[in-house]
């Protein structure tokens, strides 16, 4: 199977148009860790239990909460392309709970 690739502009992960059509301004995209679990981006606060810690190696991924496709930020920044790194099931925990917690924090 060919690797699916999202549209992206100028090596910028925030400009991804997911294979499913989702964008930052539509359903949003979430920073995640290498397991696809949304990470907590805040500093010096207690991390909600549902969210993953900011990865110490800064190896970040971008999760599409609509379809569960995950993109690796470093690949996008280096190559300007956005191949799908892997896919998670956004309807089951811990991913589902982490997505909920993420939106609770940002709204
Ligand atoms: Zn998607």
mmCIF file with all atom_site columns, N, CA and C in Angstrom, residues 60-103:
data_model
loop_
_atom_site.group_PDB
_atom_site.id
_atom_site.type_symbol
_atom_site.label_atom_id
_atom_site.label_alt_id
_atom_site.label_comp_id
_atom_site.label_asym_id
_atom_site.label_entity_id
_atom_site.label_seq_id
_atom_site.pdbx_PDB_ins_code
_atom_site.Cartn_x
_atom_site.Cartn_y
_atom_site.Cartn_z
_atom_site.occupancy
_atom_site.B_iso_or_equiv
_atom_site.pdbx_formal_charge
_atom_site.auth_seq_id
_atom_site.auth_comp_id
_atom_site.auth_asym_id
_atom_site.auth_atom_id
_atom_site.pdbx_PDB_model_num
ATOM 1   N N  . UNK A 1 60  ? 7.993   15.393 18.484 1.00 0.00 ? 60  UNK A N  1
ATOM 2   C CA . UNK A 1 60  ? 6.544   15.606 18.516 1.00 0.00 ? 60  UNK A CA 1
ATOM 3   C C  . UNK A 1 60  ? 5.862   15.104 17.251 1.00 0.00 ? 60  UNK A C  1
ATOM 4   N N  . UNK A 1 61  ? 4.618   14.758 17.430 1.00 0.00 ? 61  UNK A N  1
ATOM 5   C CA . UNK A 1 61  ? 3.773   14.292 16.338 1.00 0.00 ? 61  UNK A CA 1
ATOM 6   C C  . UNK A 1 61  ? 2.510   15.141 16.325 1.00 0.00 ? 61  UNK A C  1
ATOM 7   N N  . UNK A 1 62  ? 1.834   15.108 15.202 1.00 0.00 ? 62  UNK A N  1
ATOM 8   C CA . UNK A 1 62  ? 0.581   15.850 15.083 1.00 0.00 ? 62  UNK A CA 1
ATOM 9   C C  . UNK A 1 62  ? -0.551  14.867 14.812 1.00 0.00 ? 62  UNK A C  1
ATOM 10  N N  . UNK A 1 63  ? -1.515  14.872 15.724 1.00 0.00 ? 63  UNK A N  1
ATOM 11  C CA . UNK A 1 63  ? -2.645  13.951 15.639 1.00 0.00 ? 63  UNK A CA 1
ATOM 12  C C  . UNK A 1 63  ? -3.849  14.643 15.023 1.00 0.00 ? 63  UNK A C  1
ATOM 13  N N  . UNK A 1 64  ? -4.462  13.986 14.056 1.00 0.00 ? 64  UNK A N  1
ATOM 14  C CA . UNK A 1 64  ? -5.749  14.452 13.545 1.00 0.00 ? 64  UNK A CA 1
ATOM 15  C C  . UNK A 1 64  ? -6.827  13.781 14.393 1.00 0.00 ? 64  UNK A C  1
ATOM 16  N N  . UNK A 1 65  ? -7.561  14.581 15.195 1.00 0.00 ? 65  UNK A N  1
ATOM 17  C CA . UNK A 1 65  ? -8.555  13.985 16.087 1.00 0.00 ? 65  UNK A CA 1
ATOM 18  C C  . UNK A 1 65  ? -9.796  13.482 15.351 1.00 0.00 ? 65  UNK A C  1
ATOM 19  N N  . UNK A 1 66  ? -9.899  13.791 14.069 1.00 0.00 ? 66  UNK A N  1
ATOM 20  C CA . UNK A 1 66  ? -11.063 13.328 13.310 1.00 0.00 ? 66  UNK A CA 1
ATOM 21  C C  . UNK A 1 66  ? -10.910 11.890 12.847 1.00 0.00 ? 66  UNK A C  1
ATOM 22  N N  . UNK A 1 67  ? -9.715  11.558 12.342 1.00 0.00 ? 67  UNK A N  1
ATOM 23  C CA . UNK A 1 67  ? -9.544  10.228 11.755 1.00 0.00 ? 67  UNK A CA 1
ATOM 24  C C  . UNK A 1 67  ? -8.460  9.412  12.440 1.00 0.00 ? 67  UNK A C  1
ATOM 25  N N  . UNK A 1 68  ? -7.647  10.040 13.291 1.00 0.00 ? 68  UNK A N  1
ATOM 26  C CA . UNK A 1 68  ? -6.614  9.314  14.007 1.00 0.00 ? 68  UNK A CA 1
ATOM 27  C C  . UNK A 1 68  ? -5.297  9.162  13.271 1.00 0.00 ? 68  UNK A C  1
ATOM 28  N N  . UNK A 1 69  ? -5.184  9.799  12.097 1.00 0.00 ? 69  UNK A N  1
ATOM 29  C CA . UNK A 1 69  ? -3.880  9.751  11.423 1.00 0.00 ? 69  UNK A CA 1
ATOM 30  C C  . UNK A 1 69  ? -2.896  10.634 12.197 1.00 0.00 ? 69  UNK A C  1
ATOM 31  N N  . UNK A 1 70  ? -1.636  10.171 12.252 1.00 0.00 ? 70  UNK A N  1
ATOM 32  C CA . UNK A 1 70  ? -0.619  10.884 13.001 1.00 0.00 ? 70  UNK A CA 1
ATOM 33  C C  . UNK A 1 70  ? 0.554   11.181 12.070 1.00 0.00 ? 70  UNK A C  1
ATOM 34  N N  . UNK A 1 71  ? 1.045   12.412 12.154 1.00 0.00 ? 71  UNK A N  1
ATOM 35  C CA . UNK A 1 71  ? 2.164   12.867 11.328 1.00 0.00 ? 71  UNK A CA 1
ATOM 36  C C  . UNK A 1 71  ? 3.324   13.213 12.233 1.00 0.00 ? 71  UNK A C  1
ATOM 37  N N  . UNK A 1 72  ? 4.555   12.967 11.746 1.00 0.00 ? 72  UNK A N  1
ATOM 38  C CA . UNK A 1 72  ? 5.726   13.270 12.561 1.00 0.00 ? 72  UNK A CA 1
ATOM 39  C C  . UNK A 1 72  ? 6.227   14.676 12.226 1.00 0.00 ? 72  UNK A C  1
ATOM 40  N N  . UNK A 1 73  ? 6.258   15.537 13.234 1.00 0.00 ? 73  UNK A N  1
ATOM 41  C CA . UNK A 1 73  ? 6.616   16.935 12.992 1.00 0.00 ? 73  UNK A CA 1
ATOM 42  C C  . UNK A 1 73  ? 7.988   17.090 12.361 1.00 0.00 ? 73  UNK A C  1
ATOM 43  N N  . UNK A 1 74  ? 8.965   16.300 12.830 1.00 0.00 ? 74  UNK A N  1
ATOM 44  C CA . UNK A 1 74  ? 10.328  16.484 12.329 1.00 0.00 ? 74  UNK A CA 1
ATOM 45  C C  . UNK A 1 74  ? 10.424  16.156 10.841 1.00 0.00 ? 74  UNK A C  1
ATOM 46  N N  . UNK A 1 75  ? 9.625   15.193 10.378 1.00 0.00 ? 75  UNK A N  1
ATOM 47  C CA . UNK A 1 75  ? 9.624   14.851 8.955  1.00 0.00 ? 75  UNK A CA 1
ATOM 48  C C  . UNK A 1 75  ? 9.068   16.017 8.141  1.00 0.00 ? 75  UNK A C  1
ATOM 49  N N  . UNK A 1 76  ? 7.993   16.605 8.637  1.00 0.00 ? 76  UNK A N  1
ATOM 50  C CA . UNK A 1 76  ? 7.374   17.736 7.940  1.00 0.00 ? 76  UNK A CA 1
ATOM 51  C C  . UNK A 1 76  ? 8.336   18.918 7.892  1.00 0.00 ? 76  UNK A C  1
ATOM 52  N N  . UNK A 1 77  ? 8.976   19.196 9.031  1.00 0.00 ? 77  UNK A N  1
ATOM 53  C CA . UNK A 1 77  ? 9.868   20.352 9.091  1.00 0.00 ? 77  UNK A CA 1
ATOM 54  C C  . UNK A 1 77  ? 11.098  20.155 8.207  1.00 0.00 ? 77  UNK A C  1
ATOM 55  N N  . UNK A 1 78  ? 11.545  18.910 8.071  1.00 0.00 ? 78  UNK A N  1
ATOM 56  C CA . UNK A 1 78  ? 12.754  18.670 7.284  1.00 0.00 ? 78  UNK A CA 1
ATOM 57  C C  . UNK A 1 78  ? 12.462  18.524 5.799  1.00 0.00 ? 78  UNK A C  1
ATOM 58  N N  . UNK A 1 79  ? 11.344  17.893 5.463  1.00 0.00 ? 79  UNK A N  1
ATOM 59  C CA . UNK A 1 79  ? 11.110  17.545 4.063  1.00 0.00 ? 79  UNK A CA 1
ATOM 60  C C  . UNK A 1 79  ? 10.009  18.362 3.404  1.00 0.00 ? 79  UNK A C  1
ATOM 61  N N  . UNK A 1 80  ? 9.176   19.020 4.193  1.00 0.00 ? 80  UNK A N  1
ATOM 62  C CA . UNK A 1 80  ? 8.059   19.755 3.606  1.00 0.00 ? 80  UNK A CA 1
ATOM 63  C C  . UNK A 1 80  ? 6.950   18.864 3.094  1.00 0.00 ? 80  UNK A C  1
ATOM 64  N N  . UNK A 1 81  ? 7.038   17.569 3.421  1.00 0.00 ? 81  UNK A N  1
ATOM 65  C CA . UNK A 1 81  ? 5.958   16.651 3.085  1.00 0.00 ? 81  UNK A CA 1
ATOM 66  C C  . UNK A 1 81  ? 5.415   16.052 4.374  1.00 0.00 ? 81  UNK A C  1
ATOM 67  N N  . UNK A 1 82  ? 4.206   15.523 4.306  1.00 0.00 ? 82  UNK A N  1
ATOM 68  C CA . UNK A 1 82  ? 3.557   15.021 5.519  1.00 0.00 ? 82  UNK A CA 1
ATOM 69  C C  . UNK A 1 82  ? 3.013   13.611 5.312  1.00 0.00 ? 82  UNK A C  1
ATOM 70  N N  . UNK A 1 83  ? 3.913   12.624 5.232  1.00 0.00 ? 83  UNK A N  1
ATOM 71  C CA . UNK A 1 83  ? 3.426   11.248 5.150  1.00 0.00 ? 83  UNK A CA 1
ATOM 72  C C  . UNK A 1 83  ? 2.777   10.830 6.467  1.00 0.00 ? 83  UNK A C  1
ATOM 73  N N  . UNK A 1 84  ? 1.770   9.993  6.395  1.00 0.00 ? 84  UNK A N  1
ATOM 74  C CA . UNK A 1 84  ? 1.131   9.479  7.609  1.00 0.00 ? 84  UNK A CA 1
ATOM 75  C C  . UNK A 1 84  ? 2.128   8.551  8.302  1.00 0.00 ? 84  UNK A C  1
ATOM 76  N N  . UNK A 1 85  ? 2.455   8.866  9.567  1.00 0.00 ? 85  UNK A N  1
ATOM 77  C CA . UNK A 1 85  ? 3.424   8.056  10.311 1.00 0.00 ? 85  UNK A CA 1
ATOM 78  C C  . UNK A 1 85  ? 2.771   6.770  10.804 1.00 0.00 ? 85  UNK A C  1
ATOM 79  N N  . UNK A 1 86  ? 1.598   6.918  11.369 1.00 0.00 ? 86  UNK A N  1
ATOM 80  C CA . UNK A 1 86  ? 0.820   5.762  11.825 1.00 0.00 ? 86  UNK A CA 1
ATOM 81  C C  . UNK A 1 86  ? -0.583  6.255  12.126 1.00 0.00 ? 86  UNK A C  1
ATOM 82  N N  . UNK A 1 87  ? -1.421  5.344  12.553 1.00 0.00 ? 87  UNK A N  1
ATOM 83  C CA . UNK A 1 87  ? -2.806  5.721  12.795 1.00 0.00 ? 87  UNK A CA 1
ATOM 84  C C  . UNK A 1 87  ? -3.270  5.135  14.119 1.00 0.00 ? 87  UNK A C  1
ATOM 85  N N  . UNK A 1 88  ? -4.010  5.912  14.876 1.00 0.00 ? 88  UNK A N  1
ATOM 86  C CA . UNK A 1 88  ? -4.545  5.439  16.150 1.00 0.00 ? 88  UNK A CA 1
ATOM 87  C C  . UNK A 1 88  ? -6.069  5.466  16.085 1.00 0.00 ? 88  UNK A C  1
ATOM 88  N N  . UNK A 1 89  ? -6.682  4.755  17.029 1.00 0.00 ? 89  UNK A N  1
ATOM 89  C CA . UNK A 1 89  ? -8.141  4.752  17.140 1.00 0.00 ? 89  UNK A CA 1
ATOM 90  C C  . UNK A 1 89  ? -8.553  5.845  18.116 1.00 0.00 ? 89  UNK A C  1
ATOM 91  N N  . UNK A 1 90  ? -9.133  6.919  17.595 1.00 0.00 ? 90  UNK A N  1
ATOM 92  C CA . UNK A 1 90  ? -9.467  8.066  18.450 1.00 0.00 ? 90  UNK A CA 1
ATOM 93  C C  . UNK A 1 90  ? -10.737 7.844  19.260 1.00 0.00 ? 90  UNK A C  1
ATOM 94  N N  . UNK A 1 91  ? -11.383 6.709  19.078 1.00 0.00 ? 91  UNK A N  1
ATOM 95  C CA . UNK A 1 91  ? -12.639 6.468  19.798 1.00 0.00 ? 91  UNK A CA 1
ATOM 96  C C  . UNK A 1 91  ? -12.425 5.682  21.081 1.00 0.00 ? 91  UNK A C  1
ATOM 97  N N  . UNK A 1 92  ? -11.214 5.198  21.309 1.00 0.00 ? 92  UNK A N  1
ATOM 98  C CA . UNK A 1 92  ? -10.967 4.422  22.530 1.00 0.00 ? 92  UNK A CA 1
ATOM 99  C C  . UNK A 1 92  ? -9.906  5.111  23.386 1.00 0.00 ? 92  UNK A C  1
ATOM 100 N N  . UNK A 1 93  ? -9.984  4.884  24.673 1.00 0.00 ? 93  UNK A N  1
ATOM 101 C CA . UNK A 1 93  ? -9.000  5.430  25.594 1.00 0.00 ? 93  UNK A CA 1
ATOM 102 C C  . UNK A 1 93  ? -7.693  4.648  25.456 1.00 0.00 ? 93  UNK A C  1
ATOM 103 N N  . UNK A 1 94  ? -6.543  5.265  25.751 1.00 0.00 ? 94  UNK A N  1
ATOM 104 C CA . UNK A 1 94  ? -6.442  6.597  26.376 1.00 0.00 ? 94  UNK A CA 1
ATOM 105 C C  . UNK A 1 94  ? -6.528  7.757  25.375 1.00 0.00 ? 94  UNK A C  1
ATOM 106 N N  . UNK A 1 95  ? -6.522  7.469  24.091 1.00 0.00 ? 95  UNK A N  1
ATOM 107 C CA . UNK A 1 95  ? -6.512  8.560  23.118 1.00 0.00 ? 95  UNK A CA 1
ATOM 108 C C  . UNK A 1 95  ? -7.787  9.407  23.239 1.00 0.00 ? 95  UNK A C  1
ATOM 109 N N  . UNK A 1 96  ? -8.941  8.739  23.320 1.00 0.00 ? 96  UNK A N  1
ATOM 110 C CA . UNK A 1 96  ? -10.209 9.473  23.347 1.00 0.00 ? 96  UNK A CA 1
ATOM 111 C C  . UNK A 1 96  ? -10.278 10.399 24.558 1.00 0.00 ? 96  UNK A C  1
ATOM 112 N N  . UNK A 1 97  ? -9.872  9.901  25.710 1.00 0.00 ? 97  UNK A N  1
ATOM 113 C CA . UNK A 1 97  ? -9.918  10.731 26.920 1.00 0.00 ? 97  UNK A CA 1
ATOM 114 C C  . UNK A 1 97  ? -8.925  11.871 26.840 1.00 0.00 ? 97  UNK A C  1
ATOM 115 N N  . UNK A 1 98  ? -7.775  11.615 26.250 1.00 0.00 ? 98  UNK A N  1
ATOM 116 C CA . UNK A 1 98  ? -6.762  12.660 26.140 1.00 0.00 ? 98  UNK A CA 1
ATOM 117 C C  . UNK A 1 98  ? -7.240  13.768 25.208 1.00 0.00 ? 98  UNK A C  1
ATOM 118 N N  . UNK A 1 99  ? -7.912  13.406 24.131 1.00 0.00 ? 99  UNK A N  1
ATOM 119 C CA . UNK A 1 99  ? -8.443  14.422 23.216 1.00 0.00 ? 99  UNK A CA 1
ATOM 120 C C  . UNK A 1 99  ? -9.469  15.293 23.946 1.00 0.00 ? 99  UNK A C  1
ATOM 121 N N  . UNK A 1 100 ? -10.339 14.633 24.723 1.00 0.00 ? 100 UNK A N  1
ATOM 122 C CA . UNK A 1 100 ? -11.334 15.393 25.487 1.00 0.00 ? 100 UNK A CA 1
ATOM 123 C C  . UNK A 1 100 ? -10.651 16.347 26.460 1.00 0.00 ? 100 UNK A C  1
ATOM 124 N N  . UNK A 1 101 ? -9.652  15.846 27.158 1.00 0.00 ? 101 UNK A N  1
ATOM 125 C CA . UNK A 1 101 ? -8.946  16.674 28.135 1.00 0.00 ? 101 UNK A CA 1
ATOM 126 C C  . UNK A 1 101 ? -8.250  17.838 27.447 1.00 0.00 ? 101 UNK A C  1
ATOM 127 N N  . UNK A 1 102 ? -7.697  17.572 26.265 1.00 0.00 ? 102 UNK A N  1
ATOM 128 C CA . UNK A 1 102 ? -7.017  18.620 25.512 1.00 0.00 ? 102 UNK A CA 1
ATOM 129 C C  . UNK A 1 102 ? -7.981  19.759 25.195 1.00 0.00 ? 102 UNK A C  1
ATOM 130 N N  . UNK A 1 103 ? -9.161  19.422 24.690 1.00 0.00 ? 103 UNK A N  1
ATOM 131 C CA . UNK A 1 103 ? -10.120 20.476 24.323 1.00 0.00 ? 103 UNK A CA 1
ATOM 132 C C  . UNK A 1 103 ? -10.669 21.169 25.559 1.00 0.00 ? 103 UNK A C  1
#
